[in-house]
mmCIF file of C-alpha atoms in Angstrom:
data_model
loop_
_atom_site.group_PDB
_atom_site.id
_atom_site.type_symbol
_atom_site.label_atom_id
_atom_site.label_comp_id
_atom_site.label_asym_id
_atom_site.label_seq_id
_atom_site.Cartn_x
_atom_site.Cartn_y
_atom_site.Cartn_z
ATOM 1 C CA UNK P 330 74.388 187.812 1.791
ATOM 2 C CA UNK P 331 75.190 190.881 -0.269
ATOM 3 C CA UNK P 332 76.007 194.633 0.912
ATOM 4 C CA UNK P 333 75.671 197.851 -0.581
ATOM 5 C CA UNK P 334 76.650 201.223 0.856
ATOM 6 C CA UNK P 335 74.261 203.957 -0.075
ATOM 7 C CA UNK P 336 75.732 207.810 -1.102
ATOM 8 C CA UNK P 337 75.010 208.644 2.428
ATOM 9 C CA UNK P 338 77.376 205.469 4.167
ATOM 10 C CA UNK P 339 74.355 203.644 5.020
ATOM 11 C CA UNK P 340 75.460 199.950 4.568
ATOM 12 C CA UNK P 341 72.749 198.281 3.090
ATOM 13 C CA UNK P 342 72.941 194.190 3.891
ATOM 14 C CA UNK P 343 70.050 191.821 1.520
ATOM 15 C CA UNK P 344 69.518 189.014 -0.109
ATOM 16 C CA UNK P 345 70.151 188.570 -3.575
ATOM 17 C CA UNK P 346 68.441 185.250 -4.825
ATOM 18 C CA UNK P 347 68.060 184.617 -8.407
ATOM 19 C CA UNK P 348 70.159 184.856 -11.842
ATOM 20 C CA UNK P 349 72.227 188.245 -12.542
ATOM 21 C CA UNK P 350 70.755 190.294 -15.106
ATOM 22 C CA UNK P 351 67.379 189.063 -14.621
ATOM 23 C CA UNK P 352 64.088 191.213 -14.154
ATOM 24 C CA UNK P 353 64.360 191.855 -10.147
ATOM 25 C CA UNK P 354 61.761 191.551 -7.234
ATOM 26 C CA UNK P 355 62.293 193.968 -4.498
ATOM 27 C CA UNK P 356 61.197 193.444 -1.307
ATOM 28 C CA UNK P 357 60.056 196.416 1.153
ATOM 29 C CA UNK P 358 58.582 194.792 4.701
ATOM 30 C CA UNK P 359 56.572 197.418 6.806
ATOM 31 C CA UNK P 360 57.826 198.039 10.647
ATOM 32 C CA UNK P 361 59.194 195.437 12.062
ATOM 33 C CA UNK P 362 60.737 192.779 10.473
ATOM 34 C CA UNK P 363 64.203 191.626 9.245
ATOM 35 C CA UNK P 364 65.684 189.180 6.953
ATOM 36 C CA UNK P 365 66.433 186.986 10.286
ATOM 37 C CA UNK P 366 62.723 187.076 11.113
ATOM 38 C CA UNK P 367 60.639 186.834 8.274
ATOM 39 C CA UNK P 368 60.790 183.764 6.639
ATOM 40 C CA UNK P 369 57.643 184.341 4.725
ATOM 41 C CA UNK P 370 59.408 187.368 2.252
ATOM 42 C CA UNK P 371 62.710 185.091 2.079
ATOM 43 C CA UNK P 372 61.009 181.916 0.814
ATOM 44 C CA UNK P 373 58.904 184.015 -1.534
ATOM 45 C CA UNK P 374 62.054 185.125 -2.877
ATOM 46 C CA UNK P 375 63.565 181.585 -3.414
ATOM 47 C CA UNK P 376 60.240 180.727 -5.202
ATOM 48 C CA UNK P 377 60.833 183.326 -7.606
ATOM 49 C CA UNK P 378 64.670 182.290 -7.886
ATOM 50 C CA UNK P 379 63.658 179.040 -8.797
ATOM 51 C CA UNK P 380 61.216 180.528 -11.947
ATOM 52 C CA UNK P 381 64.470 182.581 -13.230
ATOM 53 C CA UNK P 382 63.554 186.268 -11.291
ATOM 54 C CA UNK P 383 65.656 187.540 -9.068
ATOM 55 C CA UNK P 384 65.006 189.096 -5.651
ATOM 56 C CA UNK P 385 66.375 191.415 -3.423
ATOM 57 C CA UNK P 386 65.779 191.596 0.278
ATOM 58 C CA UNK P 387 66.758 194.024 2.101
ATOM 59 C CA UNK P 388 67.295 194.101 6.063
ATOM 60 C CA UNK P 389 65.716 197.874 5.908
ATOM 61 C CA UNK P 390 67.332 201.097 7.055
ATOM 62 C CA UNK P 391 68.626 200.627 10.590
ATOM 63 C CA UNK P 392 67.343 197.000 11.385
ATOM 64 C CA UNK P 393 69.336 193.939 11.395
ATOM 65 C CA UNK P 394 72.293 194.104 9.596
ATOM 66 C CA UNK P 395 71.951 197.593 7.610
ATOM 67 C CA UNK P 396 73.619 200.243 9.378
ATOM 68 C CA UNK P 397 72.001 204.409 9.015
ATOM 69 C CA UNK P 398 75.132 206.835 8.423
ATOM 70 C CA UNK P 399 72.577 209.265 10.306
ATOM 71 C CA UNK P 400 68.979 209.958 10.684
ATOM 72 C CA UNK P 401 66.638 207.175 9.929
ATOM 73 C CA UNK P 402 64.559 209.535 7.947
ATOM 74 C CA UNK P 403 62.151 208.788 4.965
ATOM 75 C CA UNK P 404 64.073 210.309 2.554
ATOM 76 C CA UNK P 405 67.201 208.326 3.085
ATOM 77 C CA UNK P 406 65.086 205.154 3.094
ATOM 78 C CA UNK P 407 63.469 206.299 -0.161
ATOM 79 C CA UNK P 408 67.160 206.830 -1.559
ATOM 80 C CA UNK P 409 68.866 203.354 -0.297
ATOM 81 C CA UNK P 410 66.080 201.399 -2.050
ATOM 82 C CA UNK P 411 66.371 203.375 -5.431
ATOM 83 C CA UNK P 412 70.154 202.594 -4.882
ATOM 84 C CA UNK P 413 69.268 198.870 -4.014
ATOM 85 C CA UNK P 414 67.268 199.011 -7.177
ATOM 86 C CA UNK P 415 69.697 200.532 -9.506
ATOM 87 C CA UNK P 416 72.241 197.618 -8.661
ATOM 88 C CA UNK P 417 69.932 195.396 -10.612
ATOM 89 C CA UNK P 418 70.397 196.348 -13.766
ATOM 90 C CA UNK P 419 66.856 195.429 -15.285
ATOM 91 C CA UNK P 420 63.349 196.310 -14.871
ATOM 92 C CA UNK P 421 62.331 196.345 -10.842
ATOM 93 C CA UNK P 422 58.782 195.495 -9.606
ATOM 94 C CA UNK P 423 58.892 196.864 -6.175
ATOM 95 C CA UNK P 424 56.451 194.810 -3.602
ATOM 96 C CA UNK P 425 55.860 196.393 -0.357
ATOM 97 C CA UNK P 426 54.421 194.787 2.842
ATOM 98 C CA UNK P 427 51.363 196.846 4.790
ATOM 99 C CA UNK P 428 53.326 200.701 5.181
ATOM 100 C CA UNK P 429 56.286 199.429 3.359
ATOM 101 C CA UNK P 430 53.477 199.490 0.366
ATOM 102 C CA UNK P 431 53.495 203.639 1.286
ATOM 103 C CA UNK P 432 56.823 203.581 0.966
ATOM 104 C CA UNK P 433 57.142 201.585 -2.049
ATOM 105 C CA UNK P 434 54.131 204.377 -3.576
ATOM 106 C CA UNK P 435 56.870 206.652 -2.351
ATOM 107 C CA UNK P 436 59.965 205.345 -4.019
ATOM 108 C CA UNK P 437 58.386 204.347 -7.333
ATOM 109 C CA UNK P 438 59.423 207.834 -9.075
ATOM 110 C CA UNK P 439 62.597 207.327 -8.159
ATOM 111 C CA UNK P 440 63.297 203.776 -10.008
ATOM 112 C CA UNK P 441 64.152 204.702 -13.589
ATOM 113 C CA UNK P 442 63.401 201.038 -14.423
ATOM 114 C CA UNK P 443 60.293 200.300 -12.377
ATOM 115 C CA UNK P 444 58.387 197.643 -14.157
ATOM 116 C CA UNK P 445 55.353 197.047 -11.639
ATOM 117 C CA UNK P 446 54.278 197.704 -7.521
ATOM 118 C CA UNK P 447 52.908 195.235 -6.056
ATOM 119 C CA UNK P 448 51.138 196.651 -2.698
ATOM 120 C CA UNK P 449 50.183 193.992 0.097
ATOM 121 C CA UNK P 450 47.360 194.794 2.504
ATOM 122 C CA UNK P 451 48.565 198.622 2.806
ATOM 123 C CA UNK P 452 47.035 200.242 6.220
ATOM 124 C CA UNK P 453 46.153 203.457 4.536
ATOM 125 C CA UNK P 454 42.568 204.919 5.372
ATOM 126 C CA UNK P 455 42.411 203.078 8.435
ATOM 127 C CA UNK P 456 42.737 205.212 11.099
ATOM 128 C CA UNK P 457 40.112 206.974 12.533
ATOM 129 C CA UNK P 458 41.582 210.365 12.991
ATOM 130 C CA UNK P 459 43.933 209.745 9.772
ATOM 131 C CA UNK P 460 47.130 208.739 9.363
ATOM 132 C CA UNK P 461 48.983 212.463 9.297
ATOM 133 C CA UNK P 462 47.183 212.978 13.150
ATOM 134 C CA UNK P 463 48.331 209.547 14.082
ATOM 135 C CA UNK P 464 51.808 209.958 13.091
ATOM 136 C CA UNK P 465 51.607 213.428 14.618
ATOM 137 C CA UNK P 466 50.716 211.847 17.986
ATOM 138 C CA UNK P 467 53.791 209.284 17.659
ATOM 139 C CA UNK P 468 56.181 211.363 16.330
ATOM 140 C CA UNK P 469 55.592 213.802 19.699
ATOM 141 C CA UNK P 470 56.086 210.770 21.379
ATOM 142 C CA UNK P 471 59.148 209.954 20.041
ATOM 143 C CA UNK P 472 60.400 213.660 20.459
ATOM 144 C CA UNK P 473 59.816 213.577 24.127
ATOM 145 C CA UNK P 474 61.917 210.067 24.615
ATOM 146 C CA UNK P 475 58.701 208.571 25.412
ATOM 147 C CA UNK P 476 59.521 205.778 23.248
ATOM 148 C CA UNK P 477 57.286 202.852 24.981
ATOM 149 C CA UNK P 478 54.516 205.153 24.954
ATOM 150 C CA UNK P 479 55.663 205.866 20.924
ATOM 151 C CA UNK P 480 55.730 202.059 20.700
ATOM 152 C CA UNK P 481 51.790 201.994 21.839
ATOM 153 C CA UNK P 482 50.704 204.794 20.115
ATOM 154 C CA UNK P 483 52.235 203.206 16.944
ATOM 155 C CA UNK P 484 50.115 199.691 17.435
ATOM 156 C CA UNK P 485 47.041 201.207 17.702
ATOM 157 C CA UNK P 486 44.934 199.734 16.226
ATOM 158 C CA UNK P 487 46.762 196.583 16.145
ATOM 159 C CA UNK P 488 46.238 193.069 17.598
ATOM 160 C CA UNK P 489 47.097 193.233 21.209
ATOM 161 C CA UNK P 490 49.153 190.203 21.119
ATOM 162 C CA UNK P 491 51.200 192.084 18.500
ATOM 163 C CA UNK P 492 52.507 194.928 21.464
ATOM 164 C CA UNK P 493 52.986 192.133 24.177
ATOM 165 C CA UNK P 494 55.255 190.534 21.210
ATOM 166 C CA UNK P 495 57.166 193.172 20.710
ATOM 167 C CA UNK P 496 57.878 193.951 24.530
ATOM 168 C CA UNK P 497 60.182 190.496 24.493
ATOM 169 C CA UNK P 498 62.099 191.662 21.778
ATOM 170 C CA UNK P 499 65.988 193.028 23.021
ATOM 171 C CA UNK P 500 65.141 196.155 20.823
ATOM 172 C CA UNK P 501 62.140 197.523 22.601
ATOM 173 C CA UNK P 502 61.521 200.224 23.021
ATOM 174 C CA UNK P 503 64.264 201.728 20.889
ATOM 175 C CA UNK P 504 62.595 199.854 17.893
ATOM 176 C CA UNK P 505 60.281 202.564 17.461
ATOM 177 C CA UNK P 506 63.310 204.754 15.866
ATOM 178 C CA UNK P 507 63.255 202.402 12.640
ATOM 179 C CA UNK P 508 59.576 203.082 11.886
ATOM 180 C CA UNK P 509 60.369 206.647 11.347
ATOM 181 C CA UNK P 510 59.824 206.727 7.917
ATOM 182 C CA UNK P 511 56.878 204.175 7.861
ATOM 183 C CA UNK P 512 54.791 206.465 9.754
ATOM 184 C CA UNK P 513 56.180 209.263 7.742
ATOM 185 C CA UNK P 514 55.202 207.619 4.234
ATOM 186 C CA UNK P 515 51.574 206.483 5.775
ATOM 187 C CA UNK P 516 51.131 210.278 7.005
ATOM 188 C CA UNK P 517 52.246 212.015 3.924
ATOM 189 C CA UNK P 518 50.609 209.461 1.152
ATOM 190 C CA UNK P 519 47.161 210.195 2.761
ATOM 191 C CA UNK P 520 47.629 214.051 3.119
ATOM 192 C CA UNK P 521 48.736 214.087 -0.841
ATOM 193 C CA UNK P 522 46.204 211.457 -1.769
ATOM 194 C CA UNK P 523 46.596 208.421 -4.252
ATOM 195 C CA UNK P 524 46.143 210.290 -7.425
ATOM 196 C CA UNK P 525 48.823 212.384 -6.239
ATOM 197 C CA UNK P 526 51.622 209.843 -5.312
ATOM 198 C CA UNK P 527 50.658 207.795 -8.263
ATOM 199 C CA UNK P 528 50.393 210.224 -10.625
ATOM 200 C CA UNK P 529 53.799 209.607 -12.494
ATOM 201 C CA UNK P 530 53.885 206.023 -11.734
ATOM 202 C CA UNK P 531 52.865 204.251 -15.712
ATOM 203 C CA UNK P 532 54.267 200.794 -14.584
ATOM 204 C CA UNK P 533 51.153 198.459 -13.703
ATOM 205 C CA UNK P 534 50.031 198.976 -10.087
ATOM 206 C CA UNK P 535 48.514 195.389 -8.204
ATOM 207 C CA UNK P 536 46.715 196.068 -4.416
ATOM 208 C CA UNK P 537 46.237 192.396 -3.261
ATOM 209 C CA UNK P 538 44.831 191.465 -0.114
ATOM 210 C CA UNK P 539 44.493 188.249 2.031
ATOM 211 C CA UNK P 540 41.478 185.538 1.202
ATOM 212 C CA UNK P 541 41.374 186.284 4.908
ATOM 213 C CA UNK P 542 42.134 190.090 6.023
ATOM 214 C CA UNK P 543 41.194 192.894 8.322
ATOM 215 C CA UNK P 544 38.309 195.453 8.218
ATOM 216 C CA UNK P 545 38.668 197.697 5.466
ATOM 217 C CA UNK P 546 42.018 196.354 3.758
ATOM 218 C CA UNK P 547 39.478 195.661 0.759
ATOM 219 C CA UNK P 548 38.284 198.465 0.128
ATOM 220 C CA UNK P 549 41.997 200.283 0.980
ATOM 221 C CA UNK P 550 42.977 198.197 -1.912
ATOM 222 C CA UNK P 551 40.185 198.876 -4.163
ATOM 223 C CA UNK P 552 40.687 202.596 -3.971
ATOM 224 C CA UNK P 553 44.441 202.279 -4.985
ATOM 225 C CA UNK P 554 43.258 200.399 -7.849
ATOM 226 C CA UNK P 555 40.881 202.940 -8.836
ATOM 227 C CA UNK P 556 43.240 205.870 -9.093
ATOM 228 C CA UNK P 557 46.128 204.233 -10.687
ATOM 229 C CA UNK P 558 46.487 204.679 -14.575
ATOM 230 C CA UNK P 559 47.269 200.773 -14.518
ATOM 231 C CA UNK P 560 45.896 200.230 -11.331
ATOM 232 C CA UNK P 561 43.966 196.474 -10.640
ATOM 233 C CA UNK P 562 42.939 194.576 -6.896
ATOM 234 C CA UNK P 563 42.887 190.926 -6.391
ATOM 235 C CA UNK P 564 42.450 188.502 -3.397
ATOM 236 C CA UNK P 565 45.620 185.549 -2.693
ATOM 237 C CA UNK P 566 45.648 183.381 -0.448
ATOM 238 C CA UNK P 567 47.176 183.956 3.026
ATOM 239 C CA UNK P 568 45.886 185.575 6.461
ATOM 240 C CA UNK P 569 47.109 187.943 9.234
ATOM 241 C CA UNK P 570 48.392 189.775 7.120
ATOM 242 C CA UNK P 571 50.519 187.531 5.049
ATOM 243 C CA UNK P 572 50.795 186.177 2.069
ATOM 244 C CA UNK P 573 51.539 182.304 0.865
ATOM 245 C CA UNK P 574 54.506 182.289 -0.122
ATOM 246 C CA UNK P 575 53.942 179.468 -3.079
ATOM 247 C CA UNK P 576 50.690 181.583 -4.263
ATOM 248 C CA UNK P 577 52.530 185.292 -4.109
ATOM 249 C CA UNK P 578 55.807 184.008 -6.145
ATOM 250 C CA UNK P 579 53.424 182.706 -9.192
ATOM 251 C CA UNK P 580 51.221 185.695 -9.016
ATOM 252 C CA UNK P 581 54.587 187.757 -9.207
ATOM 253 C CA UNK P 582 56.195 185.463 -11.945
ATOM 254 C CA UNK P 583 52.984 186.059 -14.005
ATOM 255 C CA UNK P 584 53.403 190.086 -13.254
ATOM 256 C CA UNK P 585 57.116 190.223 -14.835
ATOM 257 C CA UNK P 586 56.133 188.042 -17.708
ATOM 258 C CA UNK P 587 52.977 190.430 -18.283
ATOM 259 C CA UNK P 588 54.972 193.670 -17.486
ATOM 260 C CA UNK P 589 57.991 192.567 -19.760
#
């Protein structure tokens, strides 16, 4: 376990697997998770430490073991992982995890060495009303202290069994408060639009989806590809919404040897 303390005084907790000096994986998971619950990201990162990359992941802003000096806003999650990244010392592929992937689109132009993004199954263009009137709806929520009803509004959408998951978790409903800047990097990427956020972003861009995956995560993927200078889509194997680990650590072995 390593720490880092942001600018701010956020104290930043991660993983870092792999040799020092070497080209660097960083992990951004979407709402939800942590390093003590997501074994899929941390054995994705050993795979990679065992083909000489190194990985970083990070508990994010205000869940597990990272601290937040203050607000749990976007911008101070887009600044701790452009800190995180600049502790590697070498060319970063950033690889975010369904609206960590709008987050990642986010935090690109702020990695000096970005070498790649590698977006997984990113929920963009999937709401019916759009994301900006979604978060909208949420972030009222939240405002009012309604946070279970934030909680709901957040899921929509979502696999049932997903809310009735998170109900049993010691954090609910205050959970909500760490998927601040999820919904605000989901809301804000579709109001500027793809071409926008990627417009500085020259590194290679790779949308992969599932070989089993929701409604319209395709063609999500497809569109990201489309308006990225270096933008491509593939399928790799995994479902709900995750990848295989074994099958995600060569395709991002065979990214940094392409990308360096």
């Amino acid at each position: 376990m390593s720490t880092m303390t942001t600018r701010r005084g956020d104290r930043i907790v991660y993983d870092d697997l792999g040799p020092e000096g070497a080209p660097t994986v960083l992990f951004i998971t979407g709402a939800g998770p942590t390093r003590a619950d997501d074994p899929i990201t941390l054995a994705t990162a050993e795979a990679l430490a065992a083909r000489g990359i190194r990985s970083f992941f990070a508990d994010r802003l205000g869940r597990g073991e990272s601290t937040s000096a203050g607000d749990i806003s976007l911008d101070a999650q887009l600044s701790a992982i452009a800190e995180l990244a600049a502790v590697a010392q070498a060319p970063v592929i950033l690889v975010g995890h369904s609206s960590g992937c709008a987050i990642g689109m986010l935090a690109a132009p702020r990695v000096p060495t970005i070498a790649g993004i590698v977006l997984w199954e990113a929920p963009l263009g999937l709401f019916p009303e759009g994301a900006p009137a979604w978060w909208s709806a949420v972030r009222s929520s939240i405002d009012d202290g309604d946070l279970e009803e934030a909680v709901a509004g957040y899921m929509v959408g979502m696999p049932p069994e997903w809310l009735e998951e998170l109900k049993s978790s010691p954090a609910y409903p205050q959970l909500v408060l760490g998927w601040v800047p999820d919904g605000e990097a989901l809301a804000l990427v579709e109001q500027r639009g793809n071409t926008d956020v990627l417009a500085g972003v020259t590194a290679p861009v790779l949308a992969l989806t599932g070989t089993e995956t929701y409604p319209g995560m395709q063609e999500t993927a497809d569109g990201i590809a489309a308006t990225a200078a270096l933008g491509s889509a593939e399928q790799l194997r995994g479902s709900e919404h995750s990848w295989d680990p074994d099958a995600m650590a060569e395709r991002l072995a065979q990214l940094v040897h392409e990308a360096l």
